[in-house]
GROMACS .gro file of C-alpha atoms in nm:
model
  504
    1MET     CA    1  -1.351   8.761  11.121
    2SER     CA    2  -1.381   9.139  11.088
    3PRO     CA    3  -1.318   9.380  11.380
    4THR     CA    4  -1.685   9.483  11.372
    5THR     CA    5  -1.798   9.122  11.417
    6LEU     CA    6  -1.552   9.070  11.706
    7THR     CA    7  -1.679   9.386  11.875
    8MET     CA    8  -2.040   9.272  11.843
    9LEU     CA    9  -1.953   8.926  11.976
   10TRP     CA   10  -1.765   9.068  12.276
   11THR     CA   11  -2.054   9.307  12.348
   12SER     CA   12  -2.299   9.015  12.342
   13VAL     CA   13  -2.083   8.807  12.580
   14THR     CA   14  -2.037   9.090  12.830
   15THR     CA   15  -2.409   9.167  12.818
   16SER     CA   16  -2.493   8.804  12.889
   17VAL     CA   17  -2.247   8.782  13.177
   18GLY     CA   18  -2.379   9.107  13.321
   19SER     CA   19  -2.736   8.980  13.300
   20ILE     CA   20  -2.637   8.658  13.480
   21LEU     CA   21  -2.469   8.854  13.759
   22VAL     CA   22  -2.775   9.075  13.802
   23LEU     CA   23  -3.024   8.790  13.797
   24TRP     CA   24  -2.818   8.544  14.010
   25PRO     CA   25  -2.931   8.684  14.351
   26PHE     CA   26  -3.296   8.651  14.245
   27PHE     CA   27  -3.224   8.299  14.119
   28GLU     CA   28  -3.078   8.204  14.459
   29GLN     CA   29  -3.386   8.334  14.641
   30ILE     CA   30  -3.647   8.177  14.411
   31CYS     CA   31  -3.474   7.851  14.316
   32PRO     CA   32  -3.498   7.567  14.574
   33VAL     CA   33  -3.175   7.466  14.744
   34GLY     CA   34  -3.179   7.115  14.594
   35LEU     CA   35  -3.225   7.244  14.240
   36ARG     CA   36  -2.956   7.508  14.291
   37GLN     CA   37  -2.707   7.244  14.413
   38TYR     CA   38  -2.797   7.023  14.116
   39PHE     CA   39  -2.741   7.316  13.878
   40THR     CA   40  -2.407   7.408  14.042
   41LYS     CA   41  -2.284   7.048  14.036
   42TYR     CA   42  -2.338   6.995  13.666
   43THR     CA   43  -2.223   7.343  13.572
   44THR     CA   44  -1.893   7.267  13.744
   45ILE     CA   45  -1.866   6.934  13.559
   46ILE     CA   46  -1.929   7.097  13.223
   47THR     CA   47  -1.687   7.386  13.275
   48SER     CA   48  -1.417   7.145  13.395
   49TYR     CA   49  -1.399   6.993  13.046
   50PHE     CA   50  -1.290   7.330  12.906
   51ASN     CA   51  -1.065   7.434  13.196
   52PRO     CA   52  -0.698   7.335  13.138
   53TYR     CA   53  -0.603   7.402  13.501
   54ILE     CA   54  -0.605   7.155  13.789
   55ASP     CA   55  -0.665   7.235  14.158
   56ILE     CA   56  -0.533   7.044  14.461
   57SER     CA   57  -0.676   7.146  14.797
   58PHE     CA   58  -0.501   7.114  15.136
   59SER     CA   59  -0.758   7.153  15.414
   60ASP     CA   60  -0.674   7.216  15.779
   61VAL     CA   61  -0.926   6.950  15.884
   62SER     CA   62  -0.773   6.626  16.011
   63LYS     CA   63  -0.902   6.302  16.163
   64LEU     CA   64  -0.834   6.443  16.511
   65TRP     CA   65  -1.076   6.729  16.581
   66PHE     CA   66  -0.831   6.908  16.813
   67LYS     CA   67  -0.540   6.905  16.567
   68ARG     CA   68  -0.480   7.070  16.229
   69SER     CA   69  -0.380   6.863  15.929
   70ASP     CA   70  -0.004   6.805  15.909
   71ALA     CA   71  -0.011   6.860  15.531
   72TYR     CA   72  -0.186   7.197  15.576
   73VAL     CA   73   0.065   7.310  15.839
   74THR     CA   74   0.358   7.205  15.618
   75VAL     CA   75   0.220   7.398  15.319
   76GLU     CA   76   0.160   7.704  15.539
   77THR     CA   77   0.520   7.687  15.659
   78TYR     CA   78   0.650   7.645  15.304
   79LEU     CA   79   0.457   7.950  15.184
   80SER     CA   80   0.592   8.159  15.472
   81ASN     CA   81   0.912   8.191  15.263
   82LYS     CA   82   0.726   8.270  14.940
   83ALA     CA   83   0.443   8.497  15.055
   84PRO     CA   84   0.648   8.802  15.170
   85LYS     CA   85   0.796   8.838  14.821
   86SER     CA   86   0.472   8.876  14.623
   87ALA     CA   87   0.151   8.868  14.833
   88LYS     CA   88  -0.021   9.200  14.907
   89ARG     CA   89  -0.175   9.094  15.236
   90LEU     CA   90   0.017   8.890  15.492
   91LYS     CA   91  -0.044   8.738  15.834
   92ALA     CA   92   0.219   8.787  16.109
   93GLU     CA   93   0.302   8.558  16.403
   94LEU     CA   94   0.589   8.530  16.650
   95GLY     CA   95   0.830   8.250  16.566
   96LYS     CA   96   1.127   8.090  16.740
   97ASP     CA   97   1.217   8.239  17.079
   98SER     CA   98   0.941   8.497  17.030
   99SER     CA   99   1.199   8.730  16.874
  100LYS     CA  100   1.134   8.694  16.502
  101VAL     CA  101   0.811   8.768  16.314
  102VAL     CA  102   0.705   8.490  16.077
  103LEU     CA  103   0.489   8.603  15.782
  104SER     CA  104   0.239   8.379  15.604
  105LEU     CA  105  -0.030   8.415  15.341
  106ASP     CA  106  -0.347   8.587  15.458
  107VAL     CA  107  -0.698   8.470  15.369
  108HIS     CA  108  -0.810   8.494  15.003
  109GLN     CA  109  -0.462   8.588  14.882
  110THR     CA  110  -0.262   8.428  14.601
  111VAL     CA  111   0.112   8.377  14.569
  112VAL     CA  112   0.299   8.253  14.262
  113ASP     CA  113   0.568   7.988  14.291
  114ASP     CA  114   0.815   7.874  14.027
  115PHE     CA  115   0.940   7.516  14.004
  116ARG     CA  116   1.172   7.414  13.719
  117GLY     CA  117   1.035   7.691  13.500
  118VAL     CA  118   0.669   7.603  13.571
  119LYS     CA  119   0.437   7.862  13.727
  120ILE     CA  120   0.224   7.743  14.017
  121TRP     CA  121  -0.042   7.940  14.206
  122TRP     CA  122  -0.121   7.901  14.576
  123THR     CA  123  -0.445   8.053  14.711
  124SER     CA  124  -0.550   8.075  15.074
  125LYS     CA  125  -0.923   8.017  15.126
  126LYS     CA  126  -1.168   8.034  15.414
  127GLU     CA  127  -1.508   7.866  15.421
  128VAL     CA  128  -1.777   7.900  15.687
  129ASN     CA  129  -2.008   7.599  15.714
  130ARG     CA  130  -2.314   7.533  15.923
  131SER     CA  131  -2.271   7.226  16.140
  132ARG     CA  132  -2.543   7.021  16.303
  133PHE     CA  133  -2.295   6.823  16.511
  134SER     CA  134  -2.091   7.101  16.671
  135TYR     CA  135  -2.174   7.304  16.980
  136ARG     CA  136  -2.097   7.611  16.768
  137ASP     CA  137  -2.340   7.746  16.507
  138GLU     CA  138  -2.067   7.773  16.243
  139GLU     CA  139  -1.742   7.596  16.166
  140THR     CA  140  -1.458   7.765  15.980
  141THR     CA  141  -1.244   7.563  15.742
  142MET     CA  142  -0.913   7.696  15.616
  143SER     CA  143  -0.741   7.557  15.309
  144TYR     CA  144  -0.469   7.619  15.053
  145THR     CA  145  -0.543   7.549  14.687
  146LEU     CA  146  -0.263   7.459  14.448
  147THR     CA  147  -0.338   7.548  14.082
  148PHE     CA  148  -0.131   7.439  13.782
  149HIS     CA  149  -0.170   7.362  13.411
  150ASN     CA  150  -0.277   7.011  13.315
  151ARG     CA  151   0.034   6.955  13.100
  152TYR     CA  152   0.251   6.962  13.415
  153ARG     CA  153   0.046   6.708  13.610
  154ASP     CA  154   0.323   6.446  13.638
  155LEU     CA  155   0.586   6.699  13.740
  156ILE     CA  156   0.367   6.849  14.012
  157ILE     CA  157   0.244   6.522  14.159
  158GLU     CA  158   0.571   6.328  14.141
  159SER     CA  159   0.827   6.600  14.222
  160TYR     CA  160   0.681   6.935  14.329
  161LEU     CA  161   0.461   6.808  14.613
  162GLU     CA  162   0.753   6.612  14.757
  163HIS     CA  163   0.965   6.928  14.733
  164VAL     CA  164   0.700   7.132  14.917
  165MET     CA  165   0.667   6.877  15.200
  166LYS     CA  166   1.043   6.841  15.246
  167GLU     CA  167   1.124   7.211  15.241
  168GLY     CA  168   0.821   7.297  15.454
  169LYS     CA  169   0.933   7.058  15.728
  170GLU     CA  170   1.288   7.193  15.720
  171ILE     CA  171   1.163   7.552  15.751
  172GLY     CA  172   0.934   7.442  16.035
  173VAL     CA  173   1.227   7.294  16.227
  174ARG     CA  174   1.427   7.616  16.184
  175ASN     CA  175   1.142   7.845  16.286
  176ARG     CA  176   0.971   7.640  16.553
  177GLN     CA  177   0.977   7.721  16.922
  178ARG     CA  178   1.096   7.407  17.095
  179LYS     CA  179   0.878   7.270  17.375
  180LEU     CA  180   0.900   7.082  17.702
  181TYR     CA  181   0.623   6.821  17.737
  182THR     CA  182   0.483   6.628  18.030
  183ASN     CA  183   0.227   6.347  18.019
  184CYS     CA  184  -0.129   6.438  18.121
  185PRO     CA  185  -0.314   6.241  18.392
  186ASN     CA  186  -0.635   6.228  18.188
  187GLU     CA  187  -0.844   6.050  18.450
  188LYS     CA  188  -0.828   6.358  18.673
  189SER     CA  189  -0.958   6.599  18.409
  190PRO     CA  190  -1.306   6.638  18.253
  191TRP     CA  191  -1.340   6.420  17.943
  192PHE     CA  192  -1.445   6.711  17.723
  193MET     CA  193  -1.127   6.906  17.807
  194ASN     CA  194  -0.848   6.649  17.780
  195ARG     CA  195  -0.997   6.369  17.579
  196GLY     CA  196  -0.729   6.231  17.351
  197ILE     CA  197  -0.462   6.475  17.468
  198MET     CA  198  -0.168   6.274  17.601
  199TRP     CA  199   0.087   6.554  17.652
  200SER     CA  200   0.076   6.913  17.773
  201SER     CA  201   0.360   7.154  17.695
  202ILE     CA  202   0.532   7.485  17.756
  203PHE     CA  203   0.804   7.661  17.558
  204PHE     CA  204   1.149   7.518  17.630
  205GLU     CA  205   1.379   7.807  17.721
  206HIS     CA  206   1.654   7.645  17.927
  207PRO     CA  207   1.984   7.829  17.858
  208ALA     CA  208   2.220   7.535  17.923
  209ASN     CA  209   2.486   7.448  17.667
  210PHE     CA  210   2.798   7.234  17.660
  211GLU     CA  211   3.031   7.532  17.678
  212ARG     CA  212   2.898   7.618  18.025
  213ILE     CA  213   2.872   7.267  18.169
  214GLY     CA  214   3.127   7.194  18.443
  215LEU     CA  215   3.267   6.873  18.296
  216ASP     CA  216   3.604   6.741  18.187
  217PRO     CA  217   3.668   6.891  17.838
  218GLU     CA  218   3.768   6.556  17.685
  219THR     CA  219   3.454   6.380  17.814
  220LYS     CA  220   3.242   6.675  17.704
  221GLN     CA  221   3.379   6.662  17.349
  222GLU     CA  222   3.318   6.287  17.328
  223ILE     CA  223   2.951   6.342  17.421
  224VAL     CA  224   2.910   6.625  17.167
  225ASP     CA  225   3.069   6.418  16.888
  226ASP     CA  226   2.845   6.122  16.971
  227LEU     CA  227   2.530   6.339  16.960
  228LEU     CA  228   2.618   6.512  16.633
  229THR     CA  229   2.712   6.182  16.469
  230PHE     CA  230   2.376   6.035  16.571
  231SER     CA  231   2.180   6.331  16.432
  232LYS     CA  232   2.341   6.284  16.088
  233SER     CA  233   2.310   5.905  16.071
  234LYS     CA  234   1.963   5.847  15.926
  235ASP     CA  235   2.092   5.661  15.619
  236TYR     CA  236   2.332   5.456  15.830
  237TYR     CA  237   2.057   5.337  16.066
  238GLU     CA  238   1.844   5.240  15.766
  239LYS     CA  239   2.140   5.051  15.621
  240ILE     CA  240   2.198   4.842  15.935
  241GLY     CA  241   1.824   4.788  15.990
  242LYS     CA  242   1.786   4.958  16.328
  243PRO     CA  243   1.540   5.224  16.448
  244TRP     CA  244   1.692   5.572  16.445
  245LYS     CA  245   1.721   5.613  16.822
  246ARG     CA  246   1.991   5.615  17.086
  247GLY     CA  247   1.984   5.557  17.460
  248TYR     CA  248   2.180   5.750  17.720
  249LEU     CA  249   2.212   5.660  18.089
  250LEU     CA  250   2.319   5.950  18.311
  251PHE     CA  251   2.423   5.837  18.658
  252GLY     CA  252   2.602   5.989  18.953
  253PRO     CA  253   2.544   6.155  19.292
  254PRO     CA  254   2.276   6.426  19.332
  255GLY     CA  255   2.388   6.771  19.219
  256THR     CA  256   2.624   6.655  18.946
  257GLY     CA  257   2.427   6.814  18.658
  258LYS     CA  258   2.219   6.534  18.505
  259SER     CA  259   1.919   6.758  18.426
  260THR     CA  260   2.147   7.033  18.296
  261MET     CA  261   2.313   6.779  18.067
  262ILE     CA  262   1.973   6.689  17.917
  263ALA     CA  263   1.894   7.056  17.854
  264ALA     CA  264   2.233   7.104  17.686
  265MET     CA  265   2.167   6.801  17.461
  266ALA     CA  266   1.830   6.945  17.359
  267ASN     CA  267   1.981   7.285  17.281
  268LEU     CA  268   2.269   7.133  17.084
  269LEU     CA  269   2.043   6.925  16.857
  270GLY     CA  270   1.733   7.148  16.858
  271TYR     CA  271   1.510   6.870  16.995
  272ASP     CA  272   1.188   6.887  17.194
  273VAL     CA  273   1.194   6.727  17.541
  274TYR     CA  274   0.928   6.481  17.663
  275ASP     CA  275   0.958   6.442  18.041
  276LEU     CA  276   0.778   6.113  18.108
  277GLU     CA  277   0.642   6.069  18.461
  278LEU     CA  278   0.606   5.691  18.488
  279THR     CA  279   0.407   5.703  18.811
  280ALA     CA  280   0.129   5.888  18.625
  281VAL     CA  281   0.105   5.620  18.352
  282LYS     CA  282  -0.182   5.379  18.410
  283ASP     CA  283  -0.057   5.072  18.224
  284ASN     CA  284   0.152   4.946  17.933
  285THR     CA  285  -0.116   5.038  17.679
  286GLU     CA  286  -0.113   5.401  17.790
  287LEU     CA  287   0.267   5.397  17.780
  288ARG     CA  288   0.257   5.293  17.413
  289LYS     CA  289   0.000   5.563  17.333
  290LEU     CA  290   0.228   5.822  17.490
  291LEU     CA  291   0.516   5.704  17.272
  292ILE     CA  292   0.302   5.726  16.957
  293GLU     CA  293   0.213   6.089  17.037
  294THR     CA  294   0.578   6.198  17.054
  295THR     CA  295   0.738   6.358  16.749
  296ALA     CA  296   1.067   6.302  16.573
  297LYS     CA  297   1.365   6.517  16.677
  298SER     CA  298   1.284   6.469  17.042
  299ILE     CA  299   1.429   6.346  17.371
  300LEU     CA  300   1.225   6.109  17.586
  301VAL     CA  301   1.340   6.152  17.947
  302ILE     CA  302   1.270   5.938  18.254
  303GLU     CA  303   1.443   6.101  18.550
  304ASP     CA  304   1.530   5.906  18.865
  305ILE     CA  305   1.409   5.585  18.706
  306ASP     CA  306   1.511   5.384  19.014
  307CYS     CA  307   1.250   5.582  19.213
  308SER     CA  308   0.974   5.587  18.948
  309LEU     CA  309   0.880   5.218  18.963
  310ASP     CA  310   0.993   4.902  19.142
  311LEU     CA  311   1.129   4.768  18.816
  312THR     CA  312   1.389   4.544  18.977
  313GLY     CA  313   1.135   4.380  19.207
  314GLN     CA  314   0.934   4.247  18.915
  315ARG     CA  315   1.210   3.996  18.831
  316LYS     CA  316   1.225   3.848  19.180
  317SER     CA  317   1.063   3.511  19.216
  318LYS     CA  318   0.728   3.509  19.386
  319THR     CA  319   0.720   3.382  19.741
  320LYS     CA  320   0.515   3.078  19.823
  321LYS     CA  321   0.170   3.130  19.959
  322SER     CA  322   0.128   3.072  20.330
  323SER     CA  323  -0.126   2.833  20.467
  324ASP     CA  324  -0.344   3.127  20.564
  325ASP     CA  325  -0.397   3.203  20.193
  326ASP     CA  326  -0.598   2.883  20.160
  327ASP     CA  327  -0.855   2.995  20.414
  328VAL     CA  328  -1.163   3.073  20.208
  329ASN     CA  329  -1.332   3.241  20.501
  330GLU     CA  330  -1.062   3.507  20.525
  331ILE     CA  331  -1.185   3.855  20.435
  332PRO     CA  332  -0.976   3.981  20.144
  333LYS     CA  333  -0.794   4.308  20.193
  334LYS     CA  334  -0.891   4.600  19.975
  335GLU     CA  335  -0.628   4.637  19.703
  336GLU     CA  336  -0.480   4.980  19.663
  337LYS     CA  337  -0.471   5.131  19.317
  338SER     CA  338  -0.120   5.084  19.180
  339ASN     CA  339   0.072   5.156  18.866
  340LYS     CA  340   0.054   4.863  18.623
  341VAL     CA  341   0.348   4.956  18.400
  342THR     CA  342   0.576   4.652  18.391
  343LEU     CA  343   0.945   4.614  18.316
  344SER     CA  344   0.866   4.419  17.999
  345GLY     CA  345   0.629   4.697  17.887
  346LEU     CA  346   0.898   4.959  17.937
  347LEU     CA  347   1.159   4.747  17.758
  348ASN     CA  348   0.925   4.703  17.460
  349VAL     CA  349   0.880   5.079  17.434
  350ILE     CA  350   1.250   5.163  17.441
  351ASP     CA  351   1.386   4.866  17.247
  352GLY     CA  352   1.098   4.656  17.106
  353LEU     CA  353   0.867   4.693  16.808
  354TRP     CA  354   0.720   5.015  16.944
  355SER     CA  355   1.060   5.180  16.961
  356ALA     CA  356   1.050   5.217  16.581
  357CYS     CA  357   0.758   5.463  16.601
  358GLY     CA  358   0.898   5.792  16.479
  359GLY     CA  359   1.266   5.859  16.424
  360GLU     CA  360   1.561   6.067  16.539
  361ARG     CA  361   1.486   6.019  16.907
  362LEU     CA  362   1.704   6.005  17.217
  363ILE     CA  363   1.592   5.805  17.521
  364ILE     CA  364   1.756   5.919  17.844
  365PHE     CA  365   1.739   5.764  18.191
  366THR     CA  366   1.886   5.930  18.498
  367THR     CA  367   1.962   5.768  18.833
  368ASN     CA  368   2.156   5.837  19.150
  369PHE     CA  369   2.201   5.465  19.220
  370LEU     CA  370   2.318   5.264  18.920
  371GLU     CA  371   2.332   4.939  19.119
  372LYS     CA  372   1.954   4.948  19.177
  373LEU     CA  373   1.866   4.913  18.808
  374ASP     CA  374   1.793   4.583  18.639
  375PRO     CA  375   2.082   4.487  18.404
  376ALA     CA  376   1.830   4.419  18.125
  377LEU     CA  377   1.720   4.784  18.138
  378ILE     CA  378   2.063   4.938  18.086
  379ARG     CA  379   2.238   4.694  17.855
  380SER     CA  380   2.383   4.802  17.518
  381GLY     CA  381   2.112   4.846  17.257
  382ARG     CA  382   1.885   5.005  17.516
  383MET     CA  383   2.113   5.244  17.698
  384ASP     CA  384   2.394   5.263  17.441
  385THR     CA  385   2.603   5.525  17.620
  386HIS     CA  386   2.662   5.534  17.996
  387ILE     CA  387   2.773   5.879  18.117
  388GLU     CA  388   2.897   5.910  18.473
  389LEU     CA  389   2.852   6.260  18.613
  390SER     CA  390   3.066   6.257  18.923
  391TYR     CA  391   3.215   6.508  19.165
  392CYS     CA  392   3.370   6.828  19.039
  393LYS     CA  393   3.737   6.808  18.940
  394PHE     CA  394   3.974   7.096  18.877
  395GLU     CA  395   3.930   7.098  18.497
  396ALA     CA  396   3.553   7.124  18.542
  397PHE     CA  397   3.601   7.393  18.807
  398LYS     CA  398   3.793   7.609  18.557
  399VAL     CA  399   3.492   7.600  18.325
  400LEU     CA  400   3.265   7.711  18.609
  401ALA     CA  401   3.511   7.984  18.713
  402LYS     CA  402   3.508   8.116  18.357
  403ASN     CA  403   3.126   8.116  18.354
  404TYR     CA  404   3.062   8.262  18.699
  405LEU     CA  405   3.368   8.483  18.754
  406ASP     CA  406   3.505   8.538  18.403
  407LEU     CA  407   3.842   8.417  18.532
  408GLU     CA  408   4.091   8.183  18.368
  409LYS     CA  409   4.371   8.226  18.624
  410HIS     CA  410   4.389   8.331  18.989
  411PRO     CA  411   4.636   8.281  19.279
  412MET     CA  412   4.370   8.086  19.474
  413PHE     CA  413   4.334   7.827  19.196
  414ASP     CA  414   4.636   7.629  19.329
  415THR     CA  415   4.471   7.589  19.672
  416ILE     CA  416   4.142   7.490  19.512
  417GLN     CA  417   4.317   7.233  19.290
  418ARG     CA  418   4.490   7.077  19.593
  419LEU     CA  419   4.167   7.059  19.796
  420MET     CA  420   3.969   6.914  19.505
  421GLY     CA  421   4.224   6.636  19.484
  422GLU     CA  422   4.172   6.559  19.853
  423THR     CA  423   3.792   6.577  19.888
  424ASN     CA  424   3.467   6.548  19.693
  425ILE     CA  425   3.232   6.835  19.607
  426THR     CA  426   2.950   6.842  19.351
  427PRO     CA  427   2.934   7.094  19.065
  428ALA     CA  428   2.611   7.227  19.218
  429ASP     CA  429   2.793   7.310  19.544
  430VAL     CA  430   3.078   7.475  19.353
  431ALA     CA  431   2.833   7.686  19.152
  432GLU     CA  432   2.646   7.788  19.467
  433ASN     CA  433   2.966   7.919  19.627
  434LEU     CA  434   3.063   8.106  19.310
  435MET     CA  435   2.725   8.281  19.294
  436PRO     CA  436   2.725   8.640  19.426
  437LYS     CA  437   2.517   8.685  19.742
  438SER     CA  438   2.550   9.063  19.752
  439SER     CA  439   2.680   9.348  19.537
  440SER     CA  440   3.005   9.353  19.739
  441ASP     CA  441   3.091   8.990  19.658
  442ASP     CA  442   3.391   9.008  19.426
  443ALA     CA  443   3.592   8.718  19.280
  444ASN     CA  444   3.829   8.695  19.580
  445LYS     CA  445   3.544   8.670  19.828
  446ARG     CA  446   3.360   8.403  19.630
  447LEU     CA  447   3.673   8.194  19.577
  448SER     CA  448   3.743   8.220  19.951
  449LYS     CA  449   3.393   8.087  20.019
  450LEU     CA  450   3.463   7.794  19.789
  451ILE     CA  451   3.793   7.718  19.966
  452GLN     CA  452   3.612   7.729  20.300
  453ALA     CA  453   3.344   7.492  20.169
  454LEU     CA  454   3.612   7.253  20.042
  455GLU     CA  455   3.791   7.254  20.378
  456GLU     CA  456   3.463   7.189  20.560
  457ALA     CA  457   3.385   6.904  20.320
  458LYS     CA  458   3.731   6.762  20.384
  459GLU     CA  459   3.680   6.778  20.761
  460LYS     CA  460   3.338   6.614  20.736
  461ALA     CA  461   3.480   6.340  20.516
  462ALA     CA  462   3.760   6.282  20.768
  463GLU     CA  463   3.511   6.269  21.057
  464LYS     CA  464   3.292   6.029  20.862
  465LYS     CA  465   3.592   5.810  20.786
  466ASP     CA  466   3.693   5.811  21.155
  467GLU     CA  467   3.340   5.708  21.253
  468GLU     CA  468   3.338   5.431  20.994
  469ASP     CA  469   3.682   5.309  21.110
  470LYS     CA  470   3.563   5.318  21.470
  471LEU     CA  471   3.252   5.117  21.382
  472LYS     CA  472   3.466   4.866  21.195
  473GLU     CA  473   3.698   4.833  21.495
  474GLU     CA  474   3.400   4.783  21.729
  475GLU     CA  475   3.251   4.522  21.494
  476ALA     CA  476   3.590   4.349  21.470
  477ALA     CA  477   3.627   4.355  21.851
  478LYS     CA  478   3.277   4.214  21.894
  479LYS     CA  479   3.349   3.947  21.641
  480LYS     CA  480   3.679   3.858  21.812
  481ASP     CA  481   3.510   3.855  22.155
  482GLY     CA  482   3.240   3.628  22.019
  483GLU     CA  483   3.498   3.395  21.873
  484LEU     CA  484   3.683   3.383  22.207
  485LYS     CA  485   3.363   3.304  22.395
  486LEU     CA  486   3.284   3.034  22.141
  487ASN     CA  487   3.630   2.885  22.182
  488VAL     CA  488   3.596   2.890  22.562
  489LYS     CA  489   3.258   2.723  22.539
  490GLU     CA  490   3.392   2.457  22.303
  491ASN     CA  491   3.692   2.398  22.534
  492ASP     CA  492   3.461   2.361  22.835
  493GLU     CA  493   3.246   2.110  22.648
  494VAL     CA  494   3.555   1.910  22.550
  495LYS     CA  495   3.682   1.911  22.911
  496VAL     CA  496   3.342   1.790  23.038
  497LYS     CA  497   3.340   1.506  22.789
  498GLU     CA  498   3.692   1.403  22.888
  499GLU     CA  499   3.598   1.402  23.260
  500ASP     CA  500   3.293   1.190  23.186
  501GLN     CA  501   3.500   0.939  22.995
  502ALA     CA  502   3.760   0.927  23.277
  503ALA     CA  503   3.486   0.864  23.533
  504LYS     CA  504   3.347   0.578  23.330
   0.00000   0.00000   0.00000
């Protein structure tokens, strides 16, 4: 074909395209909507036969109207690493800890990705649709479109999409701002505000870590090793056929750092925290729904579980009905609304079929009174690790002194060590005495306050012991007096019987 012919052909094509572009607005105004849709539909079908490229769309619309599609969010996160390198227009948001700006692809922008030598195009799109079912006049739909050549169909579908989902989730974990959740009492809120929302959350910014916890170093290292081993054991749990979860029971007197320990665990592993308030859960069904709504890489916490529900009382045998219960004329008392979560329902959530929902989850119970809990609740397999957080010992004190005073040695340490061996004091009380109360409080003054607190605690413990010993002596004296009176009475009865027999 000669150059002149090619020029004439190109001129004809451009003229035709130009004419279509000029006439298209008039066509849209004159042509009925139905006919226009019919024309567009079949035009798309015809052109698709000649187009060697394939599109895959990831819309932000999901089955839950209040939540974006997980696939869309994962793709957006994946592209946040690709977009800054080639896109001309970017969208900026604050990421983890609100200190780093995370960039993502802006609307109607394209970024090129390369996978095993294959070029792939990602385009961000925005569509505005009229909706007859929404309270708004318009609904906006965001989407990402993946475009690739037809010859690479198998590679994209079988390998590339899996690569995008995996890397997107890993980037999301690194960039996410961890959260602290609490369960929502939905019955107290308007249905149109909280319908379907099981948890509310805030950013989790607790600064606790294991380096600052006042705990015996050996015990602390055992806990850290156990946590890190668990977080890397996905394949092992699949091998042995168990859900990827682990239970921790934290017990000890008040003020020994149970809540701080949970925060340190979350910071070590990078997990979200779900603080479950059992008294706000209506029944076992709602408890299961709450579990379903939790994510992987999370800690489910029930604090002071011995106070949350009367779980131990549910195993006691029912008392027999009194004869008054058979009186049909008796006016029944109005039943108070009570929590219907049962021990069996809780056990099923933490160790039954429902415990397999999600993965990489810690379940933590805390209690001040271990003896009050039902043995079935804290056995191995449910609460795998029991951690006793007791009174502060000297090794733990040295950690606190390093944190609060930046001291590793001091002449007063010997006195503190001796007193800590003679009396009990909680880490919370130690920390309170090491806190500065004024600008003039130096290390010597604060350590002196701690020594004074230890001496007072020792005196109170001695007084309490004296009172207990005194009560024991009084009870023993009463018991002995009672026994003597009983013996005298028995002797008198014997003497009377002997006199009666002699008289006869």
